[in-house]
Amino acid sequence: MRILVIDGNSILNRAFYGIRVLTSSKGFPTNALTGFLNIYLRELDRVKPDGAAVAFDLPAPTFRHKACDFYKATRKGMPDELALQLPKAKELLRDLGVKILECEGFEADDILGSVAELFSKPDDEVFILSGDRDILQLIGGSATVLLAKNSDTSPYDREKFIEEYGVEPIRLIDIKALMGDSSDNIPGVPGIGEKTAKALIAEHGSLEALYDRLGEAKLTPSVRSKLENGRDSAFQSKWLATIVRNAPIPKERESYLFSEPDCSAAAALLSELEMFKMMEKLGLERAAVPAAKAAEAPEPEITVKELTREDIPALGESCFIFRDGALQLISGSSVFTSEDIGLILEYFASPQKKTAFSAKAAYKLCFGSGGELNSLAFICDLAGYLLNSQATDYTIGNLCGVNNVKYSSNPDFADIISLPALSKKLREEVERTGMASLLYDIEQPLCEVLASMEVIGVRADSDGIRAFGEGLRADISELEQRIWLQAGREFNINSSKQLGEVLFDGLGLPRGKKNHRGYSTSAEVLEDLVPIHPIAQDILDYRTLTKLLSTYVDGLLEEVGPDGRVHSEFKQTETRTGRISSSNPNMQNIPVRKELGRNMRKFFVAADGKVLLDADYSQIELRVLASMSGDENMREAFLSGADIHTRTAAQVFGLPEEFVDPDMRRAAKAVNFGIIYGIGAFSLSKDINCSVAEADRYIKNYLGTYPKIDKFMNDTVEFAQKNGYVTTLFGRRRYIPELRASNRNLQAFGKRAAMNAPVQGTAADIIKIAMVKVYRRLKEENLDAKLILQVHDELIVEAAESCREQAAKVLSEEMQKAVSLSVPLTAEVNAGRSWYDAKG
């Protein structure tokens, strides 16, 4: 029989600390559960066992604690966020047919040892999964230990253990008896370390043999004295370190085989926790998810038919799903389907009120076919996003689970049948949370704008891109040769391991931190090496050019359509702060900090007879901060038209503005923008290359200069700690569960997020409002001009030469009048044949 037995506390603990904070929309932590299940499923696939069991510790004292009050006395208690997930893990494992093992008075280690003993017949195989090296003493016979490390597990059999430790696996107990174990507070023999302990046991075979021969053993006087004085401690430590194999576990071997899973219960629990991707990994059917608290009403009888032209005028209010060229709609108790594009366009153009699950595909069909989408009242996925921007997937099944709406069990039409009830609940929640205007006036109109931008796209200069790529390849080859020459040999520059060997072993450069893969060769490490050796800058340049070539040359060429244009996908439901993101290609990530990256803008060009108009909000986040905080000094700077960074430098350094030099302005700029992101003195000191004390003084002077900003930030964090979320000027919520974490680093991250989200989110709302207004006014004035790109705080319009002045006026006016703040919004328009030229 092949059994997988898991050290539950160890793997959960490793997952909890190894995965970033994950929570449901209600703030329930799920990172430990997610990590545990990923590890479990990975090992399940590798081992392919007949059954599995998970051993857990109980809170009651064990026989070791009762005998030695110091045992594990230094261990910290379980963090609250992990303690919350522990019972959910047990419940889920039971639902999945996995045996849970707990024995009062015994530790999980003892349970693992006892399972290994139970399955020790010649044809048995036991795989013990743990992150604790103490478990290695169980290796042998039928037992293999799967030792969990940072990113994978390492199988340990007898041969591998002997190769690493030089003794039989069972002798790990004797080594521990001598060297002790600080994590368990096992004392060992004071003064005897791991190296000495291994050597002594390798030579003498066991602790008992060592002490039996202590008189004639060849030992230094110091080691002999330590062993003599530490005899009692050594034997007590061995007793503490020994895993017993007679814990009172169930002895019926068949009970360890997988039992029949309760898929409905497992799916319901995962749905409650909003772990929908995990449901897919486990193969749980969406239809098996009963909403935990939904009213158990019988499903209505539904008739299904093909849509006809005669049906459309008779439809009442309806809900629809349009994807992959197919339409499903529900009106009353009837579901209609169609793949006839002509009929689908007629339905979209009809005057009846409509609710869409997702509307962008429908808008794109209309734009590409000359049709219209009329009377669209509600878009569900956008509402779901506003209610929980932390989710990673917005599907009808997921949203039903999150919002306690019964998901239909109909095998073919579950989504469309569930949509009316879901949309009703989402409407109620959007109203309740005060985000109705945000949805109806900003997000839903923006969906049409983004669809238009995707259909139109932007023209790409493919020949220019190819020529640029050839130049990059030549530069990369030259750098490669230069790096190899300095290294004294050829090697794979993209291999962090080989690069670390070259830099730190071959060239003897100062080493950074070492991890399980070797020495770190991160950009931060390389930047520190730049003043020491020229190879470091060459490697940084090599990485920049290879990234530029693969992602923004070769990658961009793959995205050029038959019409010669790039049709990027703009994503409306991806970021937590409300910003728009894009892909295929990602326009937001085109590297523009260096001239080489900025040159990529040359390859986005206007069509023949047209021009690109570019407008970028100037310092929008600082203007938002000035308005939201009400700080008179910052507001006055913007109202007077002063250079905000020079003004800040003058006030922080106590100098007239004319005495502010570029370094002072740079420092003030770093503080200005850093404050929005909750920057601390240490980070600021690295950004502007000054001492931590100087950076701390700059921040204090800044907050003294703009006192209401300090109050605004503190008030925002206090609100978030009390309510669990922060809001933008337009009511957009960002939930911040990290503020309630017991881990101080996570709390600090939560505070920074709380400070930043209202400002960054409001800036995101403003650019969206501007996009809608520019789009609508260009249409209203019937101009041959279209909004085609949005990148951060920048909008780009492609306009015919004949109306460039009118279009530029629209772009400038609508951006600057998008909203009314207590300080002006500024956006200067520039024109050019390419994005590079238009950027100015």
PDB file of N, CA and C in Angstrom, residues 594-660:
ATOM      1  N   LYS A 594      14.835  55.472 -19.782  1.00  0.00           N
ATOM      2  CA  LYS A 594      16.064  55.729 -20.517  1.00  0.00           C
ATOM      3  C   LYS A 594      15.743  56.030 -21.968  1.00  0.00           C
ATOM      4  N   GLU A 595      16.633  56.752 -22.621  1.00  0.00           N
ATOM      5  CA  GLU A 595      16.405  57.171 -23.997  1.00  0.00           C
ATOM      6  C   GLU A 595      16.179  55.975 -24.918  1.00  0.00           C
ATOM      7  N   LEU A 596      16.896  54.876 -24.680  1.00  0.00           N
ATOM      8  CA  LEU A 596      16.744  53.700 -25.524  1.00  0.00           C
ATOM      9  C   LEU A 596      15.316  53.179 -25.479  1.00  0.00           C
ATOM     10  N   GLY A 597      14.735  53.146 -24.285  1.00  0.00           N
ATOM     11  CA  GLY A 597      13.356  52.709 -24.157  1.00  0.00           C
ATOM     12  C   GLY A 597      12.379  53.713 -24.740  1.00  0.00           C
ATOM     13  N   ARG A 598      12.677  54.981 -24.535  1.00  0.00           N
ATOM     14  CA  ARG A 598      11.796  56.028 -25.086  1.00  0.00           C
ATOM     15  C   ARG A 598      11.744  55.962 -26.607  1.00  0.00           C
ATOM     16  N   ASN A 599      12.812  55.458 -27.221  1.00  0.00           N
ATOM     17  CA  ASN A 599      12.833  55.342 -28.681  1.00  0.00           C
ATOM     18  C   ASN A 599      11.743  54.412 -29.205  1.00  0.00           C
ATOM     19  N   MET A 600      11.236  53.508 -28.336  1.00  0.00           N
ATOM     20  CA  MET A 600      10.156  52.633 -28.771  1.00  0.00           C
ATOM     21  C   MET A 600       8.922  53.417 -29.182  1.00  0.00           C
ATOM     22  N   ARG A 601       8.767  54.600 -28.626  1.00  0.00           N
ATOM     23  CA  ARG A 601       7.602  55.423 -28.986  1.00  0.00           C
ATOM     24  C   ARG A 601       7.628  55.841 -30.460  1.00  0.00           C
ATOM     25  N   LYS A 602       8.812  55.793 -31.070  1.00  0.00           N
ATOM     26  CA  LYS A 602       8.914  56.200 -32.481  1.00  0.00           C
ATOM     27  C   LYS A 602       8.158  55.248 -33.400  1.00  0.00           C
ATOM     28  N   PHE A 603       7.874  54.044 -32.923  1.00  0.00           N
ATOM     29  CA  PHE A 603       7.286  53.029 -33.791  1.00  0.00           C
ATOM     30  C   PHE A 603       5.776  52.932 -33.649  1.00  0.00           C
ATOM     31  N   PHE A 604       5.186  53.828 -32.866  1.00  0.00           N
ATOM     32  CA  PHE A 604       3.732  53.976 -32.822  1.00  0.00           C
ATOM     33  C   PHE A 604       3.420  55.268 -33.565  1.00  0.00           C
ATOM     34  N   VAL A 605       2.790  55.150 -34.725  1.00  0.00           N
ATOM     35  CA  VAL A 605       2.691  56.295 -35.644  1.00  0.00           C
ATOM     36  C   VAL A 605       1.242  56.528 -36.067  1.00  0.00           C
ATOM     37  N   ALA A 606       1.030  57.711 -36.613  1.00  0.00           N
ATOM     38  CA  ALA A 606      -0.296  58.063 -37.129  1.00  0.00           C
ATOM     39  C   ALA A 606      -0.489  57.464 -38.520  1.00  0.00           C
ATOM     40  N   ALA A 607      -1.733  57.206 -38.881  1.00  0.00           N
ATOM     41  CA  ALA A 607      -2.048  56.745 -40.237  1.00  0.00           C
ATOM     42  C   ALA A 607      -1.776  57.873 -41.226  1.00  0.00           C
ATOM     43  N   ASP A 608      -1.719  57.544 -42.500  1.00  0.00           N
ATOM     44  CA  ASP A 608      -1.470  58.555 -43.530  1.00  0.00           C
ATOM     45  C   ASP A 608      -2.523  59.650 -43.449  1.00  0.00           C
ATOM     46  N   GLY A 609      -2.073  60.887 -43.524  1.00  0.00           N
ATOM     47  CA  GLY A 609      -2.983  62.023 -43.481  1.00  0.00           C
ATOM     48  C   GLY A 609      -3.474  62.362 -42.087  1.00  0.00           C
ATOM     49  N   LYS A 610      -2.890  61.706 -41.070  1.00  0.00           N
ATOM     50  CA  LYS A 610      -3.332  61.952 -39.699  1.00  0.00           C
ATOM     51  C   LYS A 610      -2.143  62.294 -38.806  1.00  0.00           C
ATOM     52  N   VAL A 611      -2.458  62.684 -37.597  1.00  0.00           N
ATOM     53  CA  VAL A 611      -1.448  63.112 -36.639  1.00  0.00           C
ATOM     54  C   VAL A 611      -1.837  62.574 -35.264  1.00  0.00           C
ATOM     55  N   LEU A 612      -0.848  62.335 -34.421  1.00  0.00           N
ATOM     56  CA  LEU A 612      -1.114  61.918 -33.052  1.00  0.00           C
ATOM     57  C   LEU A 612      -1.077  63.126 -32.123  1.00  0.00           C
ATOM     58  N   LEU A 613      -2.088  63.230 -31.278  1.00  0.00           N
ATOM     59  CA  LEU A 613      -2.171  64.292 -30.278  1.00  0.00           C
ATOM     60  C   LEU A 613      -1.975  63.654 -28.906  1.00  0.00           C
ATOM     61  N   ASP A 614      -1.038  64.185 -28.147  1.00  0.00           N
ATOM     62  CA  ASP A 614      -0.685  63.591 -26.853  1.00  0.00           C
ATOM     63  C   ASP A 614      -0.879  64.618 -25.747  1.00  0.00           C
ATOM     64  N   ALA A 615      -1.565  64.219 -24.686  1.00  0.00           N
ATOM     65  CA  ALA A 615      -1.737  65.100 -23.517  1.00  0.00           C
ATOM     66  C   ALA A 615      -1.521  64.274 -22.261  1.00  0.00           C
ATOM     67  N   ASP A 616      -0.726  64.804 -21.356  1.00  0.00           N
ATOM     68  CA  ASP A 616      -0.365  64.093 -20.126  1.00  0.00           C
ATOM     69  C   ASP A 616      -0.678  65.004 -18.950  1.00  0.00           C
ATOM     70  N   TYR A 617      -1.434  64.476 -17.985  1.00  0.00           N
ATOM     71  CA  TYR A 617      -1.693  65.267 -16.781  1.00  0.00           C
ATOM     72  C   TYR A 617      -0.379  65.572 -16.071  1.00  0.00           C
ATOM     73  N   SER A 618      -0.207  66.816 -15.678  1.00  0.00           N
ATOM     74  CA  SER A 618       0.996  67.221 -14.954  1.00  0.00           C
ATOM     75  C   SER A 618       0.797  67.021 -13.459  1.00  0.00           C
ATOM     76  N   GLN A 619       1.606  66.132 -12.869  1.00  0.00           N
ATOM     77  CA  GLN A 619       1.644  65.939 -11.416  1.00  0.00           C
ATOM     78  C   GLN A 619       0.241  65.723 -10.824  1.00  0.00           C
ATOM     79  N   ILE A 620      -0.542  64.866 -11.475  1.00  0.00           N
ATOM     80  CA  ILE A 620      -1.937  64.722 -11.074  1.00  0.00           C
ATOM     81  C   ILE A 620      -2.081  64.193  -9.650  1.00  0.00           C
ATOM     82  N   GLU A 621      -1.203  63.265  -9.252  1.00  0.00           N
ATOM     83  CA  GLU A 621      -1.358  62.698  -7.912  1.00  0.00           C
ATOM     84  C   GLU A 621      -1.069  63.742  -6.832  1.00  0.00           C
ATOM     85  N   LEU A 622      -0.085  64.596  -7.070  1.00  0.00           N
ATOM     86  CA  LEU A 622       0.195  65.659  -6.098  1.00  0.00           C
ATOM     87  C   LEU A 622      -0.949  66.665  -6.047  1.00  0.00           C
ATOM     88  N   ARG A 623      -1.563  66.948  -7.186  1.00  0.00           N
ATOM     89  CA  ARG A 623      -2.701  67.871  -7.213  1.00  0.00           C
ATOM     90  C   ARG A 623      -3.898  67.254  -6.474  1.00  0.00           C
ATOM     91  N   VAL A 624      -4.091  65.962  -6.667  1.00  0.00           N
ATOM     92  CA  VAL A 624      -5.153  65.266  -5.929  1.00  0.00           C
ATOM     93  C   VAL A 624      -4.869  65.326  -4.432  1.00  0.00           C
ATOM     94  N   LEU A 625      -3.614  65.097  -4.056  1.00  0.00           N
ATOM     95  CA  LEU A 625      -3.231  65.127  -2.646  1.00  0.00           C
ATOM     96  C   LEU A 625      -3.475  66.508  -2.052  1.00  0.00           C
ATOM     97  N   ALA A 626      -3.108  67.551  -2.787  1.00  0.00           N
ATOM     98  CA  ALA A 626      -3.327  68.906  -2.308  1.00  0.00           C
ATOM     99  C   ALA A 626      -4.811  69.178  -2.089  1.00  0.00           C
ATOM    100  N   SER A 627      -5.629  68.694  -3.007  1.00  0.00           N
ATOM    101  CA  SER A 627      -7.068  68.934  -2.916  1.00  0.00           C
ATOM    102  C   SER A 627      -7.713  68.112  -1.810  1.00  0.00           C
ATOM    103  N   MET A 628      -7.363  66.828  -1.713  1.00  0.00           N
ATOM    104  CA  MET A 628      -7.993  65.958  -0.726  1.00  0.00           C
ATOM    105  C   MET A 628      -7.553  66.294   0.696  1.00  0.00           C
ATOM    106  N   SER A 629      -6.299  66.719   0.851  1.00  0.00           N
ATOM    107  CA  SER A 629      -5.800  67.040   2.190  1.00  0.00           C
ATOM    108  C   SER A 629      -6.208  68.439   2.631  1.00  0.00           C
ATOM    109  N   GLY A 630      -6.445  69.321   1.648  1.00  0.00           N
ATOM    110  CA  GLY A 630      -6.789  70.699   1.978  1.00  0.00           C
ATOM    111  C   GLY A 630      -5.609  71.512   2.486  1.00  0.00           C
ATOM    112  N   ASP A 631      -4.383  71.041   2.242  1.00  0.00           N
ATOM    113  CA  ASP A 631      -3.205  71.757   2.747  1.00  0.00           C
ATOM    114  C   ASP A 631      -3.028  73.072   1.973  1.00  0.00           C
ATOM    115  N   GLU A 632      -3.077  74.185   2.723  1.00  0.00           N
ATOM    116  CA  GLU A 632      -3.034  75.507   2.094  1.00  0.00           C
ATOM    117  C   GLU A 632      -1.716  75.763   1.387  1.00  0.00           C
ATOM    118  N   ASN A 633      -0.603  75.339   1.967  1.00  0.00           N
ATOM    119  CA  ASN A 633       0.701  75.609   1.351  1.00  0.00           C
ATOM    120  C   ASN A 633       0.853  74.906   0.009  1.00  0.00           C
ATOM    121  N   MET A 634       0.430  73.653  -0.071  1.00  0.00           N
ATOM    122  CA  MET A 634       0.540  72.937  -1.342  1.00  0.00           C
ATOM    123  C   MET A 634      -0.475  73.473  -2.346  1.00  0.00           C
ATOM    124  N   ARG A 635      -1.659  73.777  -1.886  1.00  0.00           N
ATOM    125  CA  ARG A 635      -2.663  74.333  -2.802  1.00  0.00           C
ATOM    126  C   ARG A 635      -2.195  75.661  -3.378  1.00  0.00           C
ATOM    127  N   GLU A 636      -1.598  76.492  -2.544  1.00  0.00           N
ATOM    128  CA  GLU A 636      -1.135  77.813  -3.012  1.00  0.00           C
ATOM    129  C   GLU A 636      -0.057  77.662  -4.070  1.00  0.00           C
ATOM    130  N   ALA A 637       0.810  76.648  -3.906  1.00  0.00           N
ATOM    131  CA  ALA A 637       1.870  76.418  -4.886  1.00  0.00           C
ATOM    132  C   ALA A 637       1.272  76.098  -6.250  1.00  0.00           C
ATOM    133  N   PHE A 638       0.258  75.246  -6.278  1.00  0.00           N
ATOM    134  CA  PHE A 638      -0.373  74.895  -7.559  1.00  0.00           C
ATOM    135  C   PHE A 638      -1.198  76.052  -8.113  1.00  0.00           C
ATOM    136  N   LEU A 639      -1.879  76.790  -7.242  1.00  0.00           N
ATOM    137  CA  LEU A 639      -2.699  77.909  -7.701  1.00  0.00           C
ATOM    138  C   LEU A 639      -1.858  79.028  -8.289  1.00  0.00           C
ATOM    139  N   SER A 640      -0.643  79.207  -7.768  1.00  0.00           N
ATOM    140  CA  SER A 640       0.237  80.271  -8.253  1.00  0.00           C
ATOM    141  C   SER A 640       1.030  79.851  -9.483  1.00  0.00           C
ATOM    142  N   GLY A 641       0.923  78.572  -9.849  1.00  0.00           N
ATOM    143  CA  GLY A 641       1.660  78.089 -11.023  1.00  0.00           C
ATOM    144  C   GLY A 641       3.123  77.830 -10.751  1.00  0.00           C
ATOM    145  N   ALA A 642       3.503  77.741  -9.475  1.00  0.00           N
ATOM    146  CA  ALA A 642       4.904  77.519  -9.131  1.00  0.00           C
ATOM    147  C   ALA A 642       5.321  76.097  -9.492  1.00  0.00           C
ATOM    148  N   ASP A 643       6.632  75.904  -9.672  1.00  0.00           N
ATOM    149  CA  ASP A 643       7.172  74.551  -9.820  1.00  0.00           C
ATOM    150  C   ASP A 643       7.121  73.905  -8.446  1.00  0.00           C
ATOM    151  N   ILE A 644       6.272  72.882  -8.299  1.00  0.00           N
ATOM    152  CA  ILE A 644       6.003  72.328  -6.970  1.00  0.00           C
ATOM    153  C   ILE A 644       7.250  71.751  -6.324  1.00  0.00           C
ATOM    154  N   HIS A 645       8.140  71.160  -7.123  1.00  0.00           N
ATOM    155  CA  HIS A 645       9.333  70.552  -6.537  1.00  0.00           C
ATOM    156  C   HIS A 645      10.331  71.613  -6.075  1.00  0.00           C
ATOM    157  N   THR A 646      10.462  72.680  -6.852  1.00  0.00           N
ATOM    158  CA  THR A 646      11.336  73.780  -6.429  1.00  0.00           C
ATOM    159  C   THR A 646      10.757  74.453  -5.194  1.00  0.00           C
ATOM    160  N   ARG A 647       9.435  74.685  -5.186  1.00  0.00           N
ATOM    161  CA  ARG A 647       8.794  75.311  -4.035  1.00  0.00           C
ATOM    162  C   ARG A 647       8.980  74.443  -2.783  1.00  0.00           C
ATOM    163  N   THR A 648       8.777  73.142  -2.941  1.00  0.00           N
ATOM    164  CA  THR A 648       8.954  72.237  -1.800  1.00  0.00           C
ATOM    165  C   THR A 648      10.392  72.259  -1.309  1.00  0.00           C
ATOM    166  N   ALA A 649      11.360  72.234  -2.245  1.00  0.00           N
ATOM    167  CA  ALA A 649      12.775  72.256  -1.850  1.00  0.00           C
ATOM    168  C   ALA A 649      13.102  73.530  -1.079  1.00  0.00           C
ATOM    169  N   ALA A 650      12.578  74.662  -1.559  1.00  0.00           N
ATOM    170  CA  ALA A 650      12.857  75.926  -0.879  1.00  0.00           C
ATOM    171  C   ALA A 650      12.321  75.923   0.544  1.00  0.00           C
ATOM    172  N   GLN A 651      11.128  75.360   0.720  1.00  0.00           N
ATOM    173  CA  GLN A 651      10.529  75.352   2.048  1.00  0.00           C
ATOM    174  C   GLN A 651      11.170  74.310   2.966  1.00  0.00           C
ATOM    175  N   VAL A 652      11.521  73.153   2.399  1.00  0.00           N
ATOM    176  CA  VAL A 652      12.139  72.104   3.211  1.00  0.00           C
ATOM    177  C   VAL A 652      13.556  72.489   3.632  1.00  0.00           C
ATOM    178  N   PHE A 653      14.306  73.111   2.707  1.00  0.00           N
ATOM    179  CA  PHE A 653      15.688  73.478   3.012  1.00  0.00           C
ATOM    180  C   PHE A 653      15.820  74.886   3.582  1.00  0.00           C
ATOM    181  N   GLY A 654      14.714  75.635   3.624  1.00  0.00           N
ATOM    182  CA  GLY A 654      14.756  76.978   4.210  1.00  0.00           C
ATOM    183  C   GLY A 654      15.557  77.957   3.388  1.00  0.00           C
ATOM    184  N   LEU A 655      15.377  77.909   2.053  1.00  0.00           N
ATOM    185  CA  LEU A 655      16.137  78.782   1.153  1.00  0.00           C
ATOM    186  C   LEU A 655      15.188  79.497   0.194  1.00  0.00           C
ATOM    187  N   PRO A 656      15.579  80.643  -0.335  1.00  0.00           N
ATOM    188  CA  PRO A 656      14.799  81.243  -1.416  1.00  0.00           C
ATOM    189  C   PRO A 656      14.813  80.310  -2.626  1.00  0.00           C
ATOM    190  N   GLU A 657      13.765  80.339  -3.434  1.00  0.00           N
ATOM    191  CA  GLU A 657      13.655  79.423  -4.565  1.00  0.00           C
ATOM    192  C   GLU A 657      14.822  79.538  -5.537  1.00  0.00           C
ATOM    193  N   GLU A 658      15.351  80.776  -5.695  1.00  0.00           N
ATOM    194  CA  GLU A 658      16.442  80.948  -6.652  1.00  0.00           C
ATOM    195  C   GLU A 658      17.740  80.272  -6.212  1.00  0.00           C
ATOM    196  N   PHE A 659      17.822  79.873  -4.951  1.00  0.00           N
ATOM    197  CA  PHE A 659      19.026  79.192  -4.462  1.00  0.00           C
ATOM    198  C   PHE A 659      18.894  77.671  -4.481  1.00  0.00           C
ATOM    199  N   VAL A 660      17.758  77.193  -4.920  1.00  0.00           N
ATOM    200  CA  VAL A 660      17.546  75.740  -4.978  1.00  0.00           C
ATOM    201  C   VAL A 660      18.303  75.165  -6.177  1.00  0.00           C
TER     202      VAL A 660
END
